[in-house]
PDB file of C-alpha atoms in Angstrom:
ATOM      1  CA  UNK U   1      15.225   9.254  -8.953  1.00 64.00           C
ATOM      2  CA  UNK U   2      17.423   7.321 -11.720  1.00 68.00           C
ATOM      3  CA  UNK U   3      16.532   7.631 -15.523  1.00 79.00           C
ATOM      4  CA  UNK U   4      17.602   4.037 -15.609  1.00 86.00           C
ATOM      5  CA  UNK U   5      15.138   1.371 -15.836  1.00 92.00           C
ATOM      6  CA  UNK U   6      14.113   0.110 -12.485  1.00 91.00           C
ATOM      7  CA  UNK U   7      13.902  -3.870 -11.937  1.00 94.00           C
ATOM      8  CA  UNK U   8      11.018  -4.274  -9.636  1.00 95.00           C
ATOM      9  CA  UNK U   9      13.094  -7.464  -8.698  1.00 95.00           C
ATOM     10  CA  UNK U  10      15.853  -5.844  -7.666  1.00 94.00           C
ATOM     11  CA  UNK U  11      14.351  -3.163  -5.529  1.00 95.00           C
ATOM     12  CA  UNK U  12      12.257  -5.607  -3.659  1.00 97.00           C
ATOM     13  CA  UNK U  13      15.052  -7.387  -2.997  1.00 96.00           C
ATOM     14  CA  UNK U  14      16.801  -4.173  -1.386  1.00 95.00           C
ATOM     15  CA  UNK U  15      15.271  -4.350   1.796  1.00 95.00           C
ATOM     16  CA  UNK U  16      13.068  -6.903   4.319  1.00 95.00           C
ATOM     17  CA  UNK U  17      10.807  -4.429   6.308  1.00 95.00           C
ATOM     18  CA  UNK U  18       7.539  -5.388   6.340  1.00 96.00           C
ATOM     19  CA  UNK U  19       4.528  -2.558   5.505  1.00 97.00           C
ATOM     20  CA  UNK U  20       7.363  -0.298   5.123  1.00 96.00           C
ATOM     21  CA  UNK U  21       7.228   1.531   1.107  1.00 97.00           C
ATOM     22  CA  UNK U  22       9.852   2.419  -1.104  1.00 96.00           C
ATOM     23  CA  UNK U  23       9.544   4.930  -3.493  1.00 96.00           C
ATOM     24  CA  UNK U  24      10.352   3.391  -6.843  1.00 95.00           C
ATOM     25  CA  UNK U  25      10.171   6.892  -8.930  1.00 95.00           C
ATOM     26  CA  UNK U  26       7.640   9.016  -8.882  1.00 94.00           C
ATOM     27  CA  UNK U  27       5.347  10.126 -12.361  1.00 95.00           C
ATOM     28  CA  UNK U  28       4.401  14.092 -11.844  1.00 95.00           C
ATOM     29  CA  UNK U  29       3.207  14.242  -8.426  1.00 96.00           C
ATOM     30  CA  UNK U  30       2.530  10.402  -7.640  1.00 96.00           C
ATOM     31  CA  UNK U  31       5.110   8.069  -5.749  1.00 96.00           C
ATOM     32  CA  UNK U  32       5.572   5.018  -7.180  1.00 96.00           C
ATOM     33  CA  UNK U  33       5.620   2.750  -4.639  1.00 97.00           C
ATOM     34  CA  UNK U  34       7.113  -0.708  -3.734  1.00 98.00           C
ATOM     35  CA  UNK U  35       6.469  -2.633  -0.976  1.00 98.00           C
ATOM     36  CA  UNK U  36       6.782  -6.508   1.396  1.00 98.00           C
ATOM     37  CA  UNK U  37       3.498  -7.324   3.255  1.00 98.00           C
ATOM     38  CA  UNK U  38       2.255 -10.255   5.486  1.00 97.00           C
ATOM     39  CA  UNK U  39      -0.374 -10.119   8.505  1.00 96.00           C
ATOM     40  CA  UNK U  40      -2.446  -7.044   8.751  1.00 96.00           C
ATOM     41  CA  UNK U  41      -2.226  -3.337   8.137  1.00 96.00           C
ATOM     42  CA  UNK U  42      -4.389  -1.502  10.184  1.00 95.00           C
ATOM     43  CA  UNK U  43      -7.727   0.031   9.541  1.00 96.00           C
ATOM     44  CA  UNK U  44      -6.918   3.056   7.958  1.00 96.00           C
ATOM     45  CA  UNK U  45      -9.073   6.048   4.963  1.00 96.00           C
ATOM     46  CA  UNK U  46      -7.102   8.087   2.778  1.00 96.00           C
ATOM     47  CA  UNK U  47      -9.690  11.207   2.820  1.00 95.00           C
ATOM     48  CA  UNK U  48      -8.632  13.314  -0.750  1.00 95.00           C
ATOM     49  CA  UNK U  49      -7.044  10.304  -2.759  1.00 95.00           C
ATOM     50  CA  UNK U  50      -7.505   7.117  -4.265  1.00 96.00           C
ATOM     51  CA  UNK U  51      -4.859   4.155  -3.161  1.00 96.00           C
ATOM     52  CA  UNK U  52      -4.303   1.689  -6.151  1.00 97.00           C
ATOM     53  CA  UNK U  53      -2.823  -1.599  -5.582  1.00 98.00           C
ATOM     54  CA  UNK U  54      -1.120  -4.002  -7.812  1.00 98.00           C
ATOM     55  CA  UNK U  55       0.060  -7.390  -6.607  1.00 98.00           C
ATOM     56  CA  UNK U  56       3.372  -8.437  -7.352  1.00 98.00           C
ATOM     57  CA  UNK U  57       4.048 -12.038  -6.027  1.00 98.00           C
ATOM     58  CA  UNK U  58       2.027 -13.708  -3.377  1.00 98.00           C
ATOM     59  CA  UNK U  59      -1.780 -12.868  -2.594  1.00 98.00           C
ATOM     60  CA  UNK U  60      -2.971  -9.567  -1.006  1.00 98.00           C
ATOM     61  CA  UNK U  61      -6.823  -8.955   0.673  1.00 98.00           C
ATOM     62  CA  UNK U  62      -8.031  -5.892   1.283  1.00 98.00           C
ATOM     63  CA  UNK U  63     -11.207  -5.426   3.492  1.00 98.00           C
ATOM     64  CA  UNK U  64     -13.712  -2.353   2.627  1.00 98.00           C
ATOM     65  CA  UNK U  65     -16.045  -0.667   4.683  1.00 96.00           C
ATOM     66  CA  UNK U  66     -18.623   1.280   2.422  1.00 92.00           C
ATOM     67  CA  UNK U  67     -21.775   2.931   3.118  1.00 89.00           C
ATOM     68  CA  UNK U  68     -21.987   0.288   6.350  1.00 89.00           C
ATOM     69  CA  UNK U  69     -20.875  -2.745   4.769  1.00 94.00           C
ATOM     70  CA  UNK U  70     -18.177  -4.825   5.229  1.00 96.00           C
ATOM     71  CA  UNK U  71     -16.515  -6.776   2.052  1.00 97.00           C
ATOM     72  CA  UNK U  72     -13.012  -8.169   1.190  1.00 98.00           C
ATOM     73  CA  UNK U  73     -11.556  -8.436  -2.144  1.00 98.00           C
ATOM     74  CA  UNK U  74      -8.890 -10.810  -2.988  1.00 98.00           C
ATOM     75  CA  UNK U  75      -6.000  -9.752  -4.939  1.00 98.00           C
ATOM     76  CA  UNK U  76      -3.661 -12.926  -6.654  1.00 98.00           C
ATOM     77  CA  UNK U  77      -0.804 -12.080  -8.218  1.00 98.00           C
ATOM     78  CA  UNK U  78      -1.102  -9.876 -11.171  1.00 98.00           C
ATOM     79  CA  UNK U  79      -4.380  -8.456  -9.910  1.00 98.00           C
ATOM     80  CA  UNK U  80      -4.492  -4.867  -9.488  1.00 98.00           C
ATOM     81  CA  UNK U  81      -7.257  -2.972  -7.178  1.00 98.00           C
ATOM     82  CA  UNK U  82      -8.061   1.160  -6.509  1.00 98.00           C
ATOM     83  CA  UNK U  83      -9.869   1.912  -3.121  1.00 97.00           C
ATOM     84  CA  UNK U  84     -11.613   5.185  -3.942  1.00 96.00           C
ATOM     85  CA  UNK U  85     -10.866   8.073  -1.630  1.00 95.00           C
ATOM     86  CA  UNK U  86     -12.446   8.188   2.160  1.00 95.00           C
ATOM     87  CA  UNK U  87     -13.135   4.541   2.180  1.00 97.00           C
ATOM     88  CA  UNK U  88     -12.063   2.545   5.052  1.00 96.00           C
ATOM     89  CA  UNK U  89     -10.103  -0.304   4.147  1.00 97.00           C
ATOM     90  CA  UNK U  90      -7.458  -2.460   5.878  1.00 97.00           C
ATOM     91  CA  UNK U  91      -4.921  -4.770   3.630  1.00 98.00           C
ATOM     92  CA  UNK U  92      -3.434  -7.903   4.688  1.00 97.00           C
ATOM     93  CA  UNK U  93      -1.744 -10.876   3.198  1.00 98.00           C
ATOM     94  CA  UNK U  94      -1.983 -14.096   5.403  1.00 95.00           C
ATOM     95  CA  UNK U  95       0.793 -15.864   3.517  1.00 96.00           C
ATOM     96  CA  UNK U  96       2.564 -12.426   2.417  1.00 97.00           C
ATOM     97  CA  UNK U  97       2.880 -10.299  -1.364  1.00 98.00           C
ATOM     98  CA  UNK U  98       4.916  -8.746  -2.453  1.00 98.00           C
ATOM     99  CA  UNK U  99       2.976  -5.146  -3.800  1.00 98.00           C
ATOM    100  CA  UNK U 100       3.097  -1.782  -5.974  1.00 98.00           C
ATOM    101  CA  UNK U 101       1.408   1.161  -5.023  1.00 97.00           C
ATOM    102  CA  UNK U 102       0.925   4.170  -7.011  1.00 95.00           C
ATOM    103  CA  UNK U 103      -0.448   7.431  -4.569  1.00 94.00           C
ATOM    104  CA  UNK U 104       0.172  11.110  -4.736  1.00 96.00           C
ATOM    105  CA  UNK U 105       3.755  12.032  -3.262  1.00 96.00           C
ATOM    106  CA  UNK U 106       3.199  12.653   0.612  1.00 95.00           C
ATOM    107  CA  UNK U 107       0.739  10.422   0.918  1.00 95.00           C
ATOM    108  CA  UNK U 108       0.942   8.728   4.847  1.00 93.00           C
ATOM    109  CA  UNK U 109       0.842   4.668   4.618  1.00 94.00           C
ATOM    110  CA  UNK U 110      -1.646   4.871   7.301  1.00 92.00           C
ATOM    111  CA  UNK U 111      -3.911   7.327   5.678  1.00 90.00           C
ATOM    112  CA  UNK U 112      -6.107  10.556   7.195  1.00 92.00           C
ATOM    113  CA  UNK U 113      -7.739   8.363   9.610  1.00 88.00           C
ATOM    114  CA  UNK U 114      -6.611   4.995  11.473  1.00 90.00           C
ATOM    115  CA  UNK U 115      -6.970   2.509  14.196  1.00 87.00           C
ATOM    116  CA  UNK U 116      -3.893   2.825  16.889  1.00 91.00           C
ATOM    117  CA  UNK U 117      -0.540   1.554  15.145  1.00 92.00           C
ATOM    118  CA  UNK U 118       1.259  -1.424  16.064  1.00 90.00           C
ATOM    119  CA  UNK U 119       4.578  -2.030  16.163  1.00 90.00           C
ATOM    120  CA  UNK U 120       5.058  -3.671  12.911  1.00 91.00           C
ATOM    121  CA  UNK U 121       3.780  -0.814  10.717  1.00 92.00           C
ATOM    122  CA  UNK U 122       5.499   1.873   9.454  1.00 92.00           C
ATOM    123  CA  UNK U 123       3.593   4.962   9.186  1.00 93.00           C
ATOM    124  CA  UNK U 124       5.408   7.029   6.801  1.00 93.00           C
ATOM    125  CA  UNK U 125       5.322   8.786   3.139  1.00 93.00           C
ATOM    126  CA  UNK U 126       7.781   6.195   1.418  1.00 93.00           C
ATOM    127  CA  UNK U 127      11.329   5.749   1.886  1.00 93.00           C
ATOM    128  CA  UNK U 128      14.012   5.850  -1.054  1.00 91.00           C
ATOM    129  CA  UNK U 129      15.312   2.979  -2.080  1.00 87.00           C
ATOM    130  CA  UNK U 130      18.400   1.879  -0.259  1.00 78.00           C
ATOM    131  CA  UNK U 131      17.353   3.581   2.937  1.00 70.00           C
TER     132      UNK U 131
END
């Protein structure tokens, strides 16, 4: 981690994976994350922490499943979102976003539980920036 000031800008423009996080810096035991999305993530429940969300450029959706019910919240830019621990939720962004995330360090981008992973995912705790 740098103690220089970090243009989100500039790190987003470090790297073109898709649903692949960078780690930004991290604030006591959180990640601060960075991160390119378009399409669909995959169904996935973080079971002992929150996930916030804060939308950076572009539009992001994130479906919930709670208590039985299904219902998606839409995120435009600027918008910021928490899905509360053990809820099943799935983001995508049909014309792509460009998003922060802010999660304990650790945390997997797929969560405790998920649906099978495709290809285009990358199931991981954050990479530096650069890598």
């Amino acid at each position: 981690m740098t103690s220089d000031p970090i243009a989100l800008a500039t790190a987003l423009a470090s790297f073109e994976d898709l649903w692949s996080p960078r780690i930004v810096t991290r604030v006591n035991d959180y990640d601060v994350r960075v991160a390119k999305v378009a399409g669909e993530h995959v169904w996935h429940a973080h079971d002992d922490t929150d996930e916030f969300f804060l939308v950076i450029d572009g539009e992001l959706r994130i479906s919930l499943r709670e208590e039985g019910v299904e219902r998606t919240v839409s995120l435009p830019r600027g918008s910021a979102f928490t899905v509360p621990r053990g809820v099943e939720h799935r983001p995508y962004a049909p014309s792509g976003a460009s998003i922060l995330l802010f999660e304990p360090t650790g945390t997997l981008s797929v969560g405790d539980r998920h649906d099978e992973i495709p290809p285009h995912i990358d199931a991981t705790t954050g990479h530096t920036l650069g890598e």
